[in-house]
Amino acid sequence: MEVHAFLFSGNQYLLLLLLLLLIIPSMPHPATSAVPVDNSTDLSSLLAFKASTSDASGLIAANWTTDASFCTWIGVGCSLRRPRVVSLNLSSFSLQGTISPQLSNLSVLSSLDLSNNSLSGTIPDTLGGLPRLATLLLGRNLLSGPIPRSIFNMSSLVSIVLSSNNLSSSLPTRVLLPRIQDISVTDNLLAGHIPADLARCSTLQRILLGGNQLTGSVPSSLGNLSELVDLSLGENQINGAIPASIGNLTKLRLLSLAFNDLEGEIPQEMGNLVNLQELYLHKNGIAGSIPISLWNASKMVMLSVSANNLTGPVPATLGNSMQFLQILRMAENALSGGLDFIASLTNCRKLEVTTNHFEGVLLDAYGNLSTNLQYFHVSDNNIKGRIPTGLGNLSSLISLALSVNELRGTIPTTLWRLKKLQVMYLGKNKLTGPIPSDIGLMTRLSRISLGENELSGQLPDSMGNISGLQVFDAPVNKLSSTIPLSIWSLQALITLNLYQNRLEGLLSPQITKLKAVDYIDLWSNRLSGDISSALGEIQSITYLDLSNNSFHGQIPQQLGRLSSVKYLNLSHNFLSGVIPKSFSTLSYVTSLDLSFNMLEGEIPEGKVFSNVSITSLVGNRALCGAPKLQFPPCPANVMTSNSSTKLRLLKYVLPSVASVLVFLACFVSL
Ligand SMILES: *[C@@H]1O[C@H](CO)[C@@H](O)[C@H](O)[C@H]1NC(C)=O
Ligand SMILES: *[C@@H]1O[C@H](CO)[C@@H](O)[C@H](O)[C@H]1NC(C)=O
Ligand SMILES: *[C@@H]1O[C@H](CO)[C@@H](O)[C@H](O)[C@H]1NC(C)=O
Ligand SMILES: *[C@@H]1O[C@H](CO)[C@@H](O)[C@H](O)[C@H]1NC(C)=O
Ligand SMILES: *[C@@H]1O[C@H](CO)[C@@H](O)[C@H](O)[C@H]1NC(C)=O
Ligand SMILES: *[C@@H]1O[C@H](CO)[C@@H](O)[C@H](O)[C@H]1NC(C)=O
Ligand SMILES: *[C@@H]1O[C@H](CO)[C@@H](O)[C@H](O)[C@H]1NC(C)=O
Ligand SMILES: *[C@@H]1O[C@H](CO)[C@@H](O)[C@H](O)[C@H]1NC(C)=O
Ligand SMILES: *[C@@H]1O[C@H](CO)[C@@H](O)[C@H](O)[C@H]1NC(C)=O
Ligand SMILES: *[C@@H]1O[C@H](CO)[C@@H](O)[C@H](O)[C@H]1NC(C)=O
Ligand SMILES: *[C@@H]1O[C@H](CO)[C@@H](O)[C@H](O)[C@H]1NC(C)=O
Ligand SMILES: *[C@@H]1O[C@H](CO)[C@@H](O)[C@H](O)[C@H]1NC(C)=O
């Protein structure tokens, strides 16, 4: 009975509901009776959006007025048949504020582009309810919070770009996007794993997840995405090995796994990626050799595998198989064998194989490489022989790095034909002979590094023509001449590093013409004469080492004006007189060394000298004061009575001289 009654009352409700459904559509709309419900909903959605944002230029405030149909509003696109909003594009409008959840009432919206604004807050969960949305572009904003789960369950979505925001949390494990082609969430704060479920989106052509904090491994299921063209997972914390299934992505054009924690070897199967144009694997822990078949990827333009643990040789015919290769980066690995492959790289613009175990000689034939070659970096290998004169034919070269090898012989004069060269690193080889005076023809040079060779002869006067020179680094050679005055006219010079040479003569007061200089190291040369008081005018300098030379005379009072100096070393010269009182005002000095000169008199008080250790003052003639450092008190303070002066002097001076001697003995025996 009871059951029957229940069913009956249920039927009654159903009838009521049916009646209601029939009546409602015919009821007049309360506010705008003439307008169908859906177009007023669009209007109120847009007005809600307008209310939640502001644009700096006031364009939307002025344009989005109810005087005109919203279909004429800037950024709004309507369907051809009805006044319904199908697209909203306010990209690069300098919009601030939040994304109104009411946007989800634009029920026929198919494209929403709000990229490149300053929108903040979260992405409304309701957007996932837009039944026709195909394009959702919210990249380059200040959006935060998680990506709503609802967005990964939209049957119409084709393209979603949320890159360059502050989105956090993880990607959902469940992904249901049957039409999706393009997913980009690069440069956010996303954590967690890469969803293996992405593999179910068989229409995917592009997955860009780089620049997040993703962990875990690369799901092998991604190998099922046969339409995939671009896969970028770089700059995350992805670990494990590269799955062999990647080799099934034969349409792949771009693969980036750089800046992760990948280990293991590059799978042989990757040799199947015949359409690959860009491969980035740098900064991982990938070991083993590069599969032979991968060297055959004939469309490769950009190959970057630097900073891994790769071993093995590079095929000599590389350039024949990779005919379009423009950039080859293999630095910081353990690659070995010959460098013959270089001669085959006729289209290469940038070649970087620094810090490997390549051996052999540089061939003259490299001069026949593409005239497009701009970067030739083979530093830190086991290269022997001479620098080939042919390199002078590489007329587009901007950067040449041959340092840390075993190159011998002279620097070829042909190099000075490289008129575009900006960087020349030849340091740490066994080069001999002079620095050719033609160096002055390379007027674009900004960095020259020749240190730790066996170069001899003069510093060429012509260097003064290299007006943009910022770094001149040639320490530990046998250069023997005066420093040409033209060097001081290099207005852009920041670093002058010539320690351990045989440079002689005076340090010209013209040194003050170096207006930008930060670092001067002339330690251990044969410079002599006075230290020019003009040095005090080089306000920019932070590092000055003139030690182990033959400077004499007094330390100029003006050195106290070197207000930025942090490191000042004048030790092991023949400087005499007193330490200028002005030194007590040097406020940034963290290291000061005046030891082993002929200085005398009172050690000034002040910040510098309260931090300085006794080692920086030992070996002088007669310094006094600074009781903390156990120097004797100065005579002026001691002279209480004439008779006791000598006694006191003996009493104080002798022990301290003795202690210095003991100290020195310890120092020497160390
Ligand atoms: C709003 O901007 C559109 C497109 O620039 C323009 O056609 C329309 O006339 C403007 N409407 C108003 C009210 O300014
Ligand atoms: C709403 O639609 C009606 C006709 O269907 C049209 O006359 C009116 O201009 C539309 N309103 C807006 C704001 O576009
Ligand atoms: C939005 O407008 C910009 C600038 O006019 C354009 O570059 C972009 O392709 C548009 N977005 C969409 C989804 O059509
Ligand atoms: C982004 O918007 C700014 C103006 O807010 C514009 O100057 C810039 O060109 C836009 N960038 C892109 C990539 O559209
Ligand atoms: C529009 O959407 C909001 C939130 O999504 C909802 O609360 C509201 O009822 C909707 N408005 C209309 C007119 O449909
Ligand atoms: C996906 O959306 C459909 C409706 O569009 C809903 O029925 C289903 O429960 C959703 N699935 C998930 C996993 O959220
Ligand atoms: C993005 O997030 C970081 C870390 O949570 C925070 O420091 C930063 O202020 C945020 N930036 C914006 C624009 O919200
Ligand atoms: C790839 O797809 C096949 C069927 O199309 C399925 O059997 C297999 O499990 C998928 N592999 C992965 C790793 O998801
Ligand atoms: C590649 O695809 C083939 C055929 O679809 C399949 O048999 C094979 O297991 C896949 N290889 C990998 C490594 O997933
Ligand atoms: C290379 O291998 C060595 C020894 O196996 C290891 O110590 C080192 O961390 C590895 N380097 C990288 C970049 O993974
Ligand atoms: C690479 O290509 C060459 C011809 O260009 C071919 O002889 C060789 O067998 C190929 N090697 C591999 C491993 O596919
Ligand atoms: C460089 O090429 C020219 C002409 O193509 C040729 O005559 C010359 O022998 C080549 N030089 C070297 C060192 O291979």
mmCIF file of C-alpha atoms in Angstrom, residues 358-362 381-387 405-408:
data_model
loop_
_atom_site.group_PDB
_atom_site.id
_atom_site.type_symbol
_atom_site.label_atom_id
_atom_site.label_comp_id
_atom_site.label_asym_id
_atom_site.label_seq_id
_atom_site.Cartn_x
_atom_site.Cartn_y
_atom_site.Cartn_z
ATOM 1 C CA PHE A 358 88.990 15.222 -28.817
ATOM 2 C CA GLU A 359 92.500 14.954 -30.128
ATOM 3 C CA GLY A 360 94.488 15.524 -33.274
ATOM 4 C CA VAL A 361 95.338 18.695 -35.111
ATOM 5 C CA LEU A 362 93.326 21.539 -36.563
ATOM 6 C CA ASN A 381 90.586 19.243 -25.634
ATOM 7 C CA ASN A 382 93.826 17.518 -26.569
ATOM 8 C CA ILE A 383 94.524 19.414 -29.774
ATOM 9 C CA LYS A 384 98.142 19.557 -30.892
ATOM 10 C CA GLY A 385 100.024 21.182 -33.742
ATOM 11 C CA ARG A 386 99.832 24.747 -34.964
ATOM 12 C CA ILE A 387 96.952 27.131 -35.477
ATOM 13 C CA ASN A 405 94.970 22.712 -25.675
ATOM 14 C CA GLU A 406 98.518 21.913 -26.687
ATOM 15 C CA LEU A 407 98.862 24.256 -29.628
ATOM 16 C CA ARG A 408 102.382 25.310 -30.503
#
